[in-house]
Short mmCIF file of C-alpha atoms in Angstrom, two decimals:
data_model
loop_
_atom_site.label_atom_id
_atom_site.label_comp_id
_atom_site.label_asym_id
_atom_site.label_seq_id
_atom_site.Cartn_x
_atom_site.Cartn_y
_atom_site.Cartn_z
CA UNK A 184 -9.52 -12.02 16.05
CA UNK A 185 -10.14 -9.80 12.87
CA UNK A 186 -8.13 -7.45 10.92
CA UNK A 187 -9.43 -4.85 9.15
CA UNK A 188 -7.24 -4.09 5.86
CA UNK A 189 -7.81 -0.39 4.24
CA UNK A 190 -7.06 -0.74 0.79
CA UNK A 191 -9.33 1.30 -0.74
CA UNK A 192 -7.66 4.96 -1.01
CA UNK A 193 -7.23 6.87 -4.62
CA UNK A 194 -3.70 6.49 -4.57
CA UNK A 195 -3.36 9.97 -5.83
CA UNK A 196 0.01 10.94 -4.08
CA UNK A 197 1.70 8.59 -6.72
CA UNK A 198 0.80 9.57 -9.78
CA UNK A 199 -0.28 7.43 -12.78
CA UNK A 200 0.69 4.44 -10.65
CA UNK A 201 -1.76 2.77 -8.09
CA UNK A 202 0.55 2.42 -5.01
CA UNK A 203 -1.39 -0.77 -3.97
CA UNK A 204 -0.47 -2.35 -6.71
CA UNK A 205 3.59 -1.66 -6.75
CA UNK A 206 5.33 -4.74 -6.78
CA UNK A 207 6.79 -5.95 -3.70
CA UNK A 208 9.09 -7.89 -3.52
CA UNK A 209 6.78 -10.60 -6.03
CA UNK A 210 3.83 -9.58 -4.89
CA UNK A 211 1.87 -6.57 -4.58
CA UNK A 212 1.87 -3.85 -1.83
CA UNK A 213 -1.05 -4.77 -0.71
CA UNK A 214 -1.00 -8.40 -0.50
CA UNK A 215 2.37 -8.22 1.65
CA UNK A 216 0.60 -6.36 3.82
CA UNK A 217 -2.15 -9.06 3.90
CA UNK A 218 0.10 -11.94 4.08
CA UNK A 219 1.62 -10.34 7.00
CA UNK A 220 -1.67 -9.88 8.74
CA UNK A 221 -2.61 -13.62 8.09
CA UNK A 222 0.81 -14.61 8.94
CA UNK A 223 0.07 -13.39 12.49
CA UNK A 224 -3.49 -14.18 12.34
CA UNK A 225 -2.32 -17.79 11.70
CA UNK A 226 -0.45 -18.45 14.27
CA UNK A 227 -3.24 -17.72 17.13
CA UNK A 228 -5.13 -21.05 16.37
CA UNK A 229 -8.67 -19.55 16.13
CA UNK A 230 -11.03 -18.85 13.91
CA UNK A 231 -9.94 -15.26 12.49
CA UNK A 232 -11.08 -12.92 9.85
CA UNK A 233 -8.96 -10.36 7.30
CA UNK A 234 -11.44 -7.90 5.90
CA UNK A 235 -10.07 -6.55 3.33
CA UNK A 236 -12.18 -3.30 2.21
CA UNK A 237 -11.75 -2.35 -1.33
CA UNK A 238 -12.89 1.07 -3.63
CA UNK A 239 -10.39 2.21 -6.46
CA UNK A 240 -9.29 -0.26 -8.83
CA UNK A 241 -11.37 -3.00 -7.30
CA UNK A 242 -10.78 -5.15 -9.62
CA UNK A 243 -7.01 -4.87 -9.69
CA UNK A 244 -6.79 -5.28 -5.79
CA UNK A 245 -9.14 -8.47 -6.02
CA UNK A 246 -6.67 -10.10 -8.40
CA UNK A 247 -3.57 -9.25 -6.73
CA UNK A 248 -4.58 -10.62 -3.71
CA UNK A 249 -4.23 -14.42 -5.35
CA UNK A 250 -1.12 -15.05 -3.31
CA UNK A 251 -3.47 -14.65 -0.52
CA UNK A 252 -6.10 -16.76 -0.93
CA UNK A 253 -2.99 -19.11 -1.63
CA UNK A 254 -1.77 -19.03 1.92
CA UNK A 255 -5.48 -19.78 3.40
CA UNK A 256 -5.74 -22.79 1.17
CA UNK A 257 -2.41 -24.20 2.20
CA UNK A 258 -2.47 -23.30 5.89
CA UNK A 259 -5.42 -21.49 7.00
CA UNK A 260 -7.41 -23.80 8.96
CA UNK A 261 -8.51 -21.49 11.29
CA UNK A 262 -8.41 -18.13 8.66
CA UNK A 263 -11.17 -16.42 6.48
CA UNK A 264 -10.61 -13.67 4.33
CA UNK A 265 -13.64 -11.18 3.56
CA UNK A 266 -13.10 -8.44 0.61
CA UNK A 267 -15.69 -6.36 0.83
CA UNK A 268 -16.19 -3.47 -1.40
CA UNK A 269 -16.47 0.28 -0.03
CA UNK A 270 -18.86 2.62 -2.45
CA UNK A 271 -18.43 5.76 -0.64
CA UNK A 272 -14.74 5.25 -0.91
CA UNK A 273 -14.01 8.67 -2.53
CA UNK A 274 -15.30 10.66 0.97
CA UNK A 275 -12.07 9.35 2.81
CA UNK A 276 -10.88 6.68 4.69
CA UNK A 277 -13.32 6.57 7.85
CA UNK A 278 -15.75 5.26 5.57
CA UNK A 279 -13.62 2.24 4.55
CA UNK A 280 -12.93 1.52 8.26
CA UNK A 281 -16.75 2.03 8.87
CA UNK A 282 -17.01 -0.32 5.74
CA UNK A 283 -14.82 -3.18 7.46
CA UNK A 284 -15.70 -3.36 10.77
CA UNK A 285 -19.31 -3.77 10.21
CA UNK A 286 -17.94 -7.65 8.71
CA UNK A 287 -16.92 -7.94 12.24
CA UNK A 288 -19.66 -9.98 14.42
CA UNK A 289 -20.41 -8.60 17.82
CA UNK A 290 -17.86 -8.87 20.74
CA UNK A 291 -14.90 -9.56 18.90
CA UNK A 292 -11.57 -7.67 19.05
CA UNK A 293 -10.46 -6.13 16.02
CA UNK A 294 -6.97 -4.35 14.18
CA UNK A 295 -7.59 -1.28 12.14
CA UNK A 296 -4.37 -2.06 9.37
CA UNK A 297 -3.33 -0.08 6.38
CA UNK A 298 -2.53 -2.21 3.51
CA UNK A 299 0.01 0.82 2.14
CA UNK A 300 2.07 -0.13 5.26
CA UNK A 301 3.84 -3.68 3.81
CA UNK A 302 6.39 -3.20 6.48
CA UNK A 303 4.43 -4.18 9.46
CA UNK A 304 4.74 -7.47 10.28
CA UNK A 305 3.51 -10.76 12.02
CA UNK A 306 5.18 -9.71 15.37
CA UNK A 307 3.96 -5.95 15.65
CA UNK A 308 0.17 -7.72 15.20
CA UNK A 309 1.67 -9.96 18.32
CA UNK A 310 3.32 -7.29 20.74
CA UNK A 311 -0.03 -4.87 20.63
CA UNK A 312 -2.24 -8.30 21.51
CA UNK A 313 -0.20 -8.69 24.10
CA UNK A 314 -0.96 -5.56 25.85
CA UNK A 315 -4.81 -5.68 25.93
CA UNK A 316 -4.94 -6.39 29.65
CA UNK A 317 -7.74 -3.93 30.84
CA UNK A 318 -7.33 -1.41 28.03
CA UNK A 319 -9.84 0.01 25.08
CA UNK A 320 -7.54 0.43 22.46
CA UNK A 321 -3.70 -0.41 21.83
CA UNK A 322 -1.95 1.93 19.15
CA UNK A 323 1.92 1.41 18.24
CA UNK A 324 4.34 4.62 18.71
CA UNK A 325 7.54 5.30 16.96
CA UNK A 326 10.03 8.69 18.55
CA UNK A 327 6.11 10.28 19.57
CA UNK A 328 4.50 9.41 16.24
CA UNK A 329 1.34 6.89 15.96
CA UNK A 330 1.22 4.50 13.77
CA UNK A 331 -0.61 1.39 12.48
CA UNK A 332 -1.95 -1.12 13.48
CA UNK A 333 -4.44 -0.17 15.92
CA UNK A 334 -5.77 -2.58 18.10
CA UNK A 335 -9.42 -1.91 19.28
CA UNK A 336 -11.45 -3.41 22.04
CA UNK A 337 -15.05 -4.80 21.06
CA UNK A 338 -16.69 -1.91 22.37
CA UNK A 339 -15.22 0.21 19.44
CA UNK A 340 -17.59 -1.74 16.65
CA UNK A 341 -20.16 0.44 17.59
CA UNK A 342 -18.56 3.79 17.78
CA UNK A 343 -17.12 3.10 14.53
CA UNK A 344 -20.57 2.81 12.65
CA UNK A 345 -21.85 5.79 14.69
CA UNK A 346 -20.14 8.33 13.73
CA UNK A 347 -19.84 10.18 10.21
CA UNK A 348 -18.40 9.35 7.63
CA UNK A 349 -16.17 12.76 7.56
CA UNK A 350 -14.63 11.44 11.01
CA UNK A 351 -11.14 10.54 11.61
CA UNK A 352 -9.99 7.43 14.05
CA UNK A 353 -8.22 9.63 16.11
CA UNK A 354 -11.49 11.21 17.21
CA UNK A 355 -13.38 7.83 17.33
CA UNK A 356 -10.84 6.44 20.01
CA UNK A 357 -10.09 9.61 22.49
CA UNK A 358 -12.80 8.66 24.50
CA UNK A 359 -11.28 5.75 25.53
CA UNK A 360 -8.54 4.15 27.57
CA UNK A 361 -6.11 4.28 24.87
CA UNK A 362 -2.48 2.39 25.61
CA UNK A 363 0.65 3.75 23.38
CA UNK A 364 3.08 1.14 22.82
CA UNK A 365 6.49 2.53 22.42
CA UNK A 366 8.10 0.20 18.75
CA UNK A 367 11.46 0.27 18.29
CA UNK A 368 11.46 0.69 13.98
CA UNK A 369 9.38 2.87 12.18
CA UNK A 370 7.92 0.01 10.37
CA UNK A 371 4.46 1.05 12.20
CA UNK A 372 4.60 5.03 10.66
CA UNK A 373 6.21 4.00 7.21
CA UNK A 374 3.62 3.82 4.19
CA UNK A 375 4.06 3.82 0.64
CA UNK A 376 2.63 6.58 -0.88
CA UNK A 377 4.68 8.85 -3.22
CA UNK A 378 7.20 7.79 -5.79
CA UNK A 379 10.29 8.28 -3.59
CA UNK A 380 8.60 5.63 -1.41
CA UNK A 381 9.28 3.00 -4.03
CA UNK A 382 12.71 3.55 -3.58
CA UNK A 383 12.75 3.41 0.27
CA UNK A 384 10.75 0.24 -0.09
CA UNK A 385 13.12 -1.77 -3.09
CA UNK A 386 16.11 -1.16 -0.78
CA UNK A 387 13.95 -2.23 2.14
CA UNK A 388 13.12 -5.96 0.35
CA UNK A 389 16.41 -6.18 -1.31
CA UNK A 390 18.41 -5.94 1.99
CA UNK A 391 16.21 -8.31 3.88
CA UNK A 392 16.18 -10.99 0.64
CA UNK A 393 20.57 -10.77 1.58
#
């Protein structure tokens, strides 16, 4: 299994402040979001990839994600993470997912994650796996609103790299069998990405640390 991490957006929504960086809870946004992934990624027992695709402040994501590379020391047996760096990054997010999922070898199922989104967790990975069955693609729903992650079929890998770089996923996947799997918590729509999101996202940690 793979999971593609996009953590490579111009955080301009918060200001001075590069929202990947915010602390969370000890760490930063973006490594919670990748210590979920390789929480979940851990427990399947196989060999499994996080791709982690990087563009502004490279080098401040690289170094935050220490925590990470932590984890795969102490328990990853099975886990590899890949940061890989995104030049085009500045055109939009398609061309960070184009920039991840060619790390992913041929035939292989993959996520499409957001690394803004620290409240997904180990279990939402786990309840969209669970679904694959004889679908293309597996995308988490909250009261009618998609969210993240999205699970994708092998078939996707090439669709992905095929189309522009000024595409959006949404257009990549409507030509497939696409299964919406109703979540009970908006943990799978909620991102970080202005100022009054820090707030939402203190409370968040401090309540679950009680």
């Amino acid at each position: 299994m793979n999971i593609v991490m996009l953590a490579a957006g111009l955080s301009e929504r918060m200001g001075e402040a590069n929202k990947m960086l915010i602390d969370c809870n000890g760490i930063s946004v973006a490594c919670r979001s990748c210590i979920n992934a390789l929480e979940y990624l851990n427990t399947l027992n196989e060999n499994s990839r996080l791709i982690v695709v990087s563009g502004y402040d490279r080098t401040g994501l690289e170094k935050s994600l220490e925590p990470c590379r932590k984890f795969i020391s102490e328990k990853g047996e099975y886990l590899q993470m890949i940061v890989t760096y995104n030049p085009h990054f500045k055109y939009g997010q398609f061309t960070s997912a184009k920039a991840g999922v060619s790390q992913i070898p041929d035939g292989e199922f993959f996520f499409i994650s957001l690394a803004d989104m620290p409240f997904i967790r180990a279990d939402h990975y786990s309840l969209l796996r669970q679904e694959l069955k004889s679908n293309d693609c597996i995308r988490p729903v909250f009261e009618n609103s998609p969210g993240h992650p999205v699970l994708c079929s092998p078939q996707l890998k090439k669709t992905v790299l095929a189309y522009p770089d000024n595409a959006k996923f949404t257009d990549v996947i409507s030509n497939y069998k696409i299964k919406k799997l109703e979540i009970s918590d908006c943990s799978v729509i909620r991102d970080i990405d202005t100022p009054h999101d820090i707030v939402f996202l203190k409370r968040k940690f401090q309540n679950s640390a009680l």
